[in-house]
Short mmCIF file of N, CA and C in Angstrom, two decimals:
data_model
loop_
_atom_site.label_atom_id
_atom_site.label_comp_id
_atom_site.label_asym_id
_atom_site.label_seq_id
_atom_site.Cartn_x
_atom_site.Cartn_y
_atom_site.Cartn_z
N MET A 1 41.88 22.54 -72.14
CA MET A 1 41.96 23.44 -71.41
C MET A 1 40.59 24.30 -72.12
N THR A 2 39.53 23.86 -72.00
CA THR A 2 38.49 24.47 -71.95
C THR A 2 37.68 24.37 -71.01
N GLU A 3 36.38 25.18 -70.74
CA GLU A 3 36.02 25.33 -69.66
C GLU A 3 34.65 24.01 -69.77
N PRO A 4 34.48 23.23 -69.03
CA PRO A 4 33.51 22.30 -69.16
C PRO A 4 31.85 22.75 -69.36
N ALA A 5 31.08 22.34 -70.11
CA ALA A 5 30.07 22.99 -70.46
C ALA A 5 29.07 22.57 -69.29
N ALA A 6 28.30 24.07 -69.03
CA ALA A 6 27.31 23.91 -67.75
C ALA A 6 26.07 22.64 -68.23
N PRO A 7 25.61 21.93 -67.15
CA PRO A 7 24.95 20.95 -67.15
C PRO A 7 23.62 21.59 -67.62
N PRO A 8 22.87 20.15 -68.48
CA PRO A 8 21.92 21.12 -69.27
C PRO A 8 20.33 21.30 -68.33
N GLY A 9 20.08 22.45 -68.45
CA GLY A 9 18.96 23.04 -67.48
C GLY A 9 19.34 24.18 -66.80
N THR A 10 20.50 24.68 -66.86
CA THR A 10 20.83 25.29 -66.41
C THR A 10 21.24 26.52 -67.16
N THR A 11 21.57 27.89 -66.68
CA THR A 11 22.04 29.02 -67.48
C THR A 11 23.22 29.53 -66.71
N SER A 12 24.24 30.16 -67.18
CA SER A 12 25.49 30.66 -67.03
C SER A 12 25.07 32.29 -67.11
N THR A 13 25.39 33.04 -66.18
CA THR A 13 25.25 34.51 -66.41
C THR A 13 26.88 35.34 -66.84
N LEU A 14 27.78 34.12 -66.78
CA LEU A 14 28.89 34.90 -66.96
C LEU A 14 29.28 34.63 -68.70
N PRO A 15 29.90 35.61 -69.05
CA PRO A 15 30.25 35.97 -70.59
C PRO A 15 30.87 34.65 -71.21
N PRO A 16 30.40 34.37 -72.71
CA PRO A 16 31.72 33.43 -72.86
C PRO A 16 32.89 33.54 -73.03
N PRO A 17 33.87 32.60 -72.59
CA PRO A 17 35.43 33.03 -72.65
C PRO A 17 35.93 33.25 -74.08
N SER A 18 36.74 34.50 -73.99
CA SER A 18 37.18 34.74 -75.62
C SER A 18 38.10 33.78 -75.82
N ALA A 19 38.70 33.71 -76.98
CA ALA A 19 39.57 32.76 -77.54
C ALA A 19 40.88 33.23 -76.82
N ASN A 20 41.45 33.93 -76.74
CA ASN A 20 42.37 34.13 -76.25
C ASN A 20 42.56 34.06 -74.72
N GLY A 21 41.69 34.05 -73.99
CA GLY A 21 41.37 34.21 -72.64
C GLY A 21 41.56 35.55 -71.96
N SER A 22 40.88 36.81 -72.72
CA SER A 22 41.19 38.26 -72.37
C SER A 22 40.22 38.78 -72.35
N ALA A 23 39.16 38.04 -72.20
CA ALA A 23 37.50 38.53 -71.52
C ALA A 23 37.37 39.37 -70.54
N PRO A 24 36.83 40.43 -70.71
CA PRO A 24 36.63 41.41 -69.46
C PRO A 24 35.49 40.39 -68.33
N PRO A 25 36.18 40.81 -66.99
CA PRO A 25 35.76 40.44 -65.86
C PRO A 25 34.30 40.71 -66.11
N ALA A 26 33.52 39.45 -65.53
CA ALA A 26 32.27 39.63 -65.07
C ALA A 26 31.53 40.64 -63.91
N PRO A 27 30.64 41.64 -64.40
CA PRO A 27 30.42 42.80 -63.80
C PRO A 27 29.85 42.03 -62.37
N GLN A 28 30.01 42.16 -60.86
CA GLN A 28 29.74 41.71 -59.85
C GLN A 28 28.87 42.60 -58.93
N ALA A 29 28.00 42.25 -58.47
CA ALA A 29 26.61 42.97 -57.65
C ALA A 29 27.61 43.68 -56.80
N PRO A 30 27.16 44.76 -56.76
CA PRO A 30 27.82 45.69 -55.45
C PRO A 30 27.28 45.18 -54.16
N ALA A 31 28.39 44.78 -53.01
CA ALA A 31 27.65 43.89 -52.01
C ALA A 31 26.82 45.08 -50.95
N ARG A 32 25.71 44.48 -50.35
CA ARG A 32 24.97 45.02 -49.71
C ARG A 32 25.24 45.23 -48.52
N ARG A 33 25.17 46.30 -47.93
CA ARG A 33 25.57 46.91 -46.48
C ARG A 33 24.48 46.94 -45.32
N ARG A 34 24.23 46.37 -44.55
CA ARG A 34 23.61 46.55 -43.06
C ARG A 34 23.71 47.74 -42.88
N THR A 35 21.73 48.46 -42.84
CA THR A 35 22.41 49.87 -42.33
C THR A 35 22.27 49.83 -40.87
N ARG A 36 22.70 50.49 -40.45
CA ARG A 36 22.78 50.69 -38.75
C ARG A 36 21.82 51.82 -38.15
N THR A 37 20.62 51.61 -37.64
CA THR A 37 19.99 52.88 -37.06
C THR A 37 20.13 52.75 -35.80
N LYS A 38 19.09 53.95 -35.19
CA LYS A 38 19.44 54.29 -33.63
C LYS A 38 18.64 52.99 -33.36
N ILE A 39 17.35 52.60 -33.56
CA ILE A 39 16.82 51.47 -32.98
C ILE A 39 17.64 50.17 -33.04
N SER A 40 18.19 50.17 -33.66
CA SER A 40 18.90 48.64 -34.27
C SER A 40 19.96 49.07 -32.70
N SER A 41 20.81 49.85 -32.46
CA SER A 41 21.51 50.13 -31.87
C SER A 41 21.24 50.30 -30.27
N MET A 42 19.92 50.91 -30.11
CA MET A 42 19.43 50.61 -29.16
C MET A 42 18.78 49.33 -28.78
N ARG A 43 18.38 48.58 -29.56
CA ARG A 43 18.04 47.24 -29.26
C ARG A 43 19.32 46.33 -29.22
N THR A 44 20.28 46.49 -29.34
CA THR A 44 21.71 45.97 -29.01
C THR A 44 22.29 46.59 -27.49
N GLY A 45 22.21 47.55 -27.43
CA GLY A 45 22.22 48.02 -26.28
C GLY A 45 21.64 47.56 -25.07
N LEU A 46 20.08 47.45 -25.39
CA LEU A 46 19.30 47.02 -24.14
C LEU A 46 20.02 45.23 -23.90
N ILE A 47 20.26 44.50 -25.37
CA ILE A 47 19.86 43.44 -24.90
C ILE A 47 21.55 42.97 -24.12
N ALA A 48 22.35 44.13 -24.47
CA ALA A 48 23.81 43.51 -23.63
C ALA A 48 23.40 44.04 -22.40
N GLY A 49 22.58 45.03 -21.94
CA GLY A 49 22.45 45.46 -20.65
C GLY A 49 21.98 44.36 -19.84
N THR A 50 20.54 43.85 -20.24
CA THR A 50 19.98 42.75 -19.57
C THR A 50 21.18 41.59 -19.66
N ALA A 51 21.87 41.16 -20.11
CA ALA A 51 22.98 40.21 -20.04
C ALA A 51 23.71 40.45 -18.73
N VAL A 52 24.00 41.83 -18.78
CA VAL A 52 24.92 42.56 -17.70
C VAL A 52 24.13 42.28 -16.69
N LEU A 53 23.01 42.57 -16.13
CA LEU A 53 22.08 42.86 -15.16
C LEU A 53 21.96 41.08 -14.85
N ILE A 54 22.00 40.34 -15.65
CA ILE A 54 22.02 38.81 -15.06
C ILE A 54 22.75 38.65 -14.58
N VAL A 55 24.07 38.79 -15.18
CA VAL A 55 25.64 38.37 -14.51
C VAL A 55 25.68 38.78 -12.91
N VAL A 56 24.90 40.38 -12.79
CA VAL A 56 25.19 41.03 -11.34
C VAL A 56 24.50 40.48 -10.81
N LEU A 57 22.99 39.97 -11.17
CA LEU A 57 22.25 39.28 -10.04
C LEU A 57 22.76 37.94 -9.90
N ILE A 58 23.27 37.49 -10.48
CA ILE A 58 24.28 35.55 -10.17
C ILE A 58 25.22 36.15 -9.21
N PHE A 59 26.11 37.16 -9.22
CA PHE A 59 27.03 37.58 -8.33
C PHE A 59 26.65 37.81 -6.84
N ILE A 60 25.09 38.89 -6.89
CA ILE A 60 24.88 38.86 -5.86
C ILE A 60 24.22 38.11 -5.09
N ILE A 61 23.44 37.28 -5.94
CA ILE A 61 22.80 35.79 -5.14
C ILE A 61 23.94 34.90 -4.50
N GLN A 62 24.76 34.73 -5.32
CA GLN A 62 26.32 33.87 -4.58
C GLN A 62 26.78 34.46 -3.60
N ASN A 63 26.69 35.73 -3.39
CA ASN A 63 27.83 36.48 -2.47
C ASN A 63 26.98 37.29 -1.52
N ALA A 64 25.77 36.72 -1.37
CA ALA A 64 25.04 37.06 -0.17
C ALA A 64 25.70 37.11 1.29
N HIS A 65 26.59 36.54 1.59
CA HIS A 65 26.70 36.57 3.32
C HIS A 65 27.66 38.02 3.43
N ALA A 66 27.20 38.19 4.83
CA ALA A 66 27.54 39.62 5.33
C ALA A 66 29.19 39.84 5.77
N VAL A 67 30.00 40.80 5.53
CA VAL A 67 31.33 40.99 6.02
C VAL A 67 31.11 42.14 7.03
N SER A 68 32.14 42.27 7.46
CA SER A 68 32.40 43.85 8.55
C SER A 68 33.48 44.44 7.52
N ILE A 69 33.37 45.66 7.22
CA ILE A 69 34.15 46.75 6.71
C ILE A 69 34.40 47.84 7.70
N SER A 70 35.75 48.26 7.63
CA SER A 70 36.14 49.50 7.92
C SER A 70 36.71 50.06 7.45
N PHE A 71 36.37 51.28 7.21
CA PHE A 71 36.84 52.52 5.95
C PHE A 71 37.03 53.83 6.71
N LEU A 72 38.15 54.66 6.80
CA LEU A 72 38.30 55.82 7.88
C LEU A 72 37.32 55.93 8.85
N GLY A 73 37.72 55.05 9.68
CA GLY A 73 36.74 55.02 11.07
C GLY A 73 35.49 54.47 10.98
N ALA A 74 35.01 54.45 9.81
CA ALA A 74 33.58 53.63 9.77
C ALA A 74 33.52 52.28 9.50
N HIS A 75 32.64 52.00 10.27
CA HIS A 75 32.37 50.43 10.35
C HIS A 75 31.20 49.91 9.73
N LEU A 76 31.25 49.35 9.01
CA LEU A 76 29.95 48.70 8.43
C LEU A 76 29.57 47.31 8.41
N HIS A 77 28.46 46.57 7.86
CA HIS A 77 28.26 45.30 8.24
C HIS A 77 27.13 45.17 7.02
N LEU A 78 27.94 44.69 5.98
CA LEU A 78 26.90 44.49 4.75
C LEU A 78 27.22 43.12 4.16
N SER A 79 26.11 43.31 2.93
CA SER A 79 26.47 42.09 2.07
C SER A 79 28.25 42.30 1.32
N LEU A 80 28.95 41.19 0.95
CA LEU A 80 30.08 41.40 0.35
C LEU A 80 29.83 41.52 -1.10
N ALA A 81 28.68 41.07 -1.62
CA ALA A 81 28.62 41.85 -3.32
C ALA A 81 28.33 43.14 -3.28
N VAL A 82 27.45 43.82 -2.37
CA VAL A 82 27.37 45.24 -1.96
C VAL A 82 28.10 45.91 -2.04
N ALA A 83 28.85 45.49 -1.46
CA ALA A 83 30.42 46.27 -0.58
C ALA A 83 31.05 46.24 -2.14
N LEU A 84 31.12 45.12 -2.96
CA LEU A 84 32.14 45.21 -4.06
C LEU A 84 31.54 45.97 -5.09
N LEU A 85 30.19 45.82 -4.91
CA LEU A 85 29.83 46.77 -6.19
C LEU A 85 29.69 48.30 -5.84
N LEU A 86 29.78 48.81 -4.84
CA LEU A 86 29.80 50.21 -4.00
C LEU A 86 31.06 50.49 -4.71
N ALA A 87 32.00 49.80 -4.22
CA ALA A 87 33.87 49.99 -4.55
C ALA A 87 33.61 49.94 -6.22
N ALA A 88 33.03 49.06 -6.87
CA ALA A 88 33.44 49.46 -8.33
C ALA A 88 32.50 50.67 -8.83
N ILE A 89 31.40 50.92 -8.30
CA ILE A 89 30.82 52.44 -8.98
C ILE A 89 31.62 53.26 -8.31
N ALA A 90 32.22 53.09 -7.12
CA ALA A 90 33.26 54.63 -6.54
C ALA A 90 34.18 54.60 -7.62
N GLY A 91 35.10 53.45 -8.04
CA GLY A 91 35.88 53.52 -9.36
C GLY A 91 35.68 54.12 -10.46
N ALA A 92 34.14 53.75 -10.82
CA ALA A 92 33.72 54.28 -12.52
C ALA A 92 33.60 55.84 -12.11
N LEU A 93 33.28 56.19 -10.90
CA LEU A 93 32.98 57.54 -10.79
C LEU A 93 34.18 58.22 -10.93
N VAL A 94 35.57 57.42 -10.15
CA VAL A 94 36.71 58.63 -10.16
C VAL A 94 37.05 58.37 -11.98
N MET A 95 36.77 57.54 -12.65
CA MET A 95 37.33 57.49 -14.00
C MET A 95 36.46 58.39 -14.63
N ALA A 96 35.27 58.55 -14.33
CA ALA A 96 34.50 59.48 -15.33
C ALA A 96 34.47 61.13 -14.75
N ALA A 97 35.08 61.54 -13.36
CA ALA A 97 35.81 62.69 -13.12
C ALA A 97 36.99 62.74 -14.03
N ALA A 98 37.96 61.91 -13.74
CA ALA A 98 38.92 62.26 -14.82
C ALA A 98 38.92 62.34 -16.27
N GLY A 99 38.28 61.94 -16.53
CA GLY A 99 37.68 61.97 -18.06
C GLY A 99 36.78 63.07 -18.40
N THR A 100 36.16 63.49 -17.57
CA THR A 100 35.06 65.23 -17.71
C THR A 100 36.42 66.00 -17.68
N ALA A 101 37.66 65.45 -16.82
CA ALA A 101 38.49 66.76 -16.76
C ALA A 101 39.38 66.72 -17.76
N ARG A 102 39.39 66.11 -18.32
CA ARG A 102 40.44 65.68 -19.71
C ARG A 102 39.73 66.62 -20.56
N ILE A 103 38.22 66.07 -20.78
CA ILE A 103 37.55 66.63 -21.81
C ILE A 103 37.66 68.20 -21.77
N THR A 104 37.23 68.47 -20.55
CA THR A 104 36.91 70.07 -20.12
C THR A 104 38.48 70.70 -20.58
N GLN A 105 39.29 70.49 -20.58
CA GLN A 105 40.75 70.79 -20.39
C GLN A 105 41.08 70.99 -22.16
N LEU A 106 40.68 69.88 -22.94
CA LEU A 106 40.74 69.88 -24.34
C LEU A 106 39.72 70.87 -25.01
N ARG A 107 38.73 70.80 -24.71
CA ARG A 107 37.73 71.95 -24.80
C ARG A 107 38.35 73.26 -24.82
N ARG A 108 38.84 73.64 -23.75
CA ARG A 108 39.31 75.17 -23.23
C ARG A 108 40.41 75.04 -24.30
N ILE A 109 41.04 74.48 -24.59
CA ILE A 109 42.36 74.59 -25.55
C ILE A 109 41.87 74.51 -26.93
N MET A 110 40.78 74.08 -27.29
CA MET A 110 40.41 74.08 -28.64
C MET A 110 39.47 76.00 -28.83
N ARG A 111 39.05 76.24 -27.76
CA ARG A 111 38.03 77.38 -27.60
C ARG A 111 39.47 78.53 -27.80
N ARG A 112 40.21 78.09 -26.74
CA ARG A 112 41.47 79.28 -26.73
C ARG A 112 42.09 79.45 -28.65
N ASP A 113 42.29 78.44 -29.08
CA ASP A 113 43.05 78.26 -30.45
C ASP A 113 42.15 79.11 -31.40
N ARG A 114 40.67 78.72 -31.22
CA ARG A 114 39.81 79.36 -32.30
C ARG A 114 39.91 80.80 -32.00
N ARG A 115 39.81 81.55 -30.85
CA ARG A 115 40.29 82.61 -30.97
C ARG A 115 41.19 83.70 -31.31
N GLN A 116 42.34 82.81 -31.23
CA GLN A 116 43.58 83.72 -31.45
C GLN A 116 43.67 83.44 -33.40
N PRO A 117 44.04 84.63 -33.63
CA PRO A 117 44.47 84.32 -35.02
C PRO A 117 45.30 83.90 -35.60
N HIS A 118 45.57 82.91 -36.52
CA HIS A 118 46.48 82.29 -36.82
C HIS A 118 47.75 83.36 -37.98
N PRO A 119 48.82 83.12 -38.03
CA PRO A 119 49.69 83.63 -38.53
C PRO A 119 49.65 83.45 -39.86
N GLY A 120 49.20 82.60 -40.71
CA GLY A 120 49.12 82.18 -42.19
C GLY A 120 47.79 82.97 -42.40
N LYS A 121 47.04 83.17 -41.88
CA LYS A 121 45.76 83.79 -42.78
C LYS A 121 45.55 85.18 -42.45
#
C-alpha cells in the first residue's frame, strides 16, 4: 500500500505522503483564463462574417436563374437569389422594428419607475 518510488532522474513536486494518509493536498496552480479583448472579439466577428459572405456568394451563384414575382400588384423579373435575400432582409427589418419597440417600451417603464417615489424610502 505504499506509493511506488519515482523513476531515477525525475523529481516529484508533491509532498511525501504521511504515515496515516492525512497529508494536506498539494497546492494547485490557479487555472489561467484567456482574457477576451475587443480586438479578439472583432477578429472573431470578422472571420464569422467572412464565412457567412462566402455562403451567401455560393447561394447567389447557384440560384442565378430569373423568376417572375408578383406582390401587391407589382410584377418583377429578377434572380431567385436576389428575391430570397430581399425577403430575408425585409424579415430582419420587421424583427428589428419589433425589438426596438419593445426596448423602447421597457426603457419608458424604467424611467417612469425611477421618477416615482418608492413607499419604503
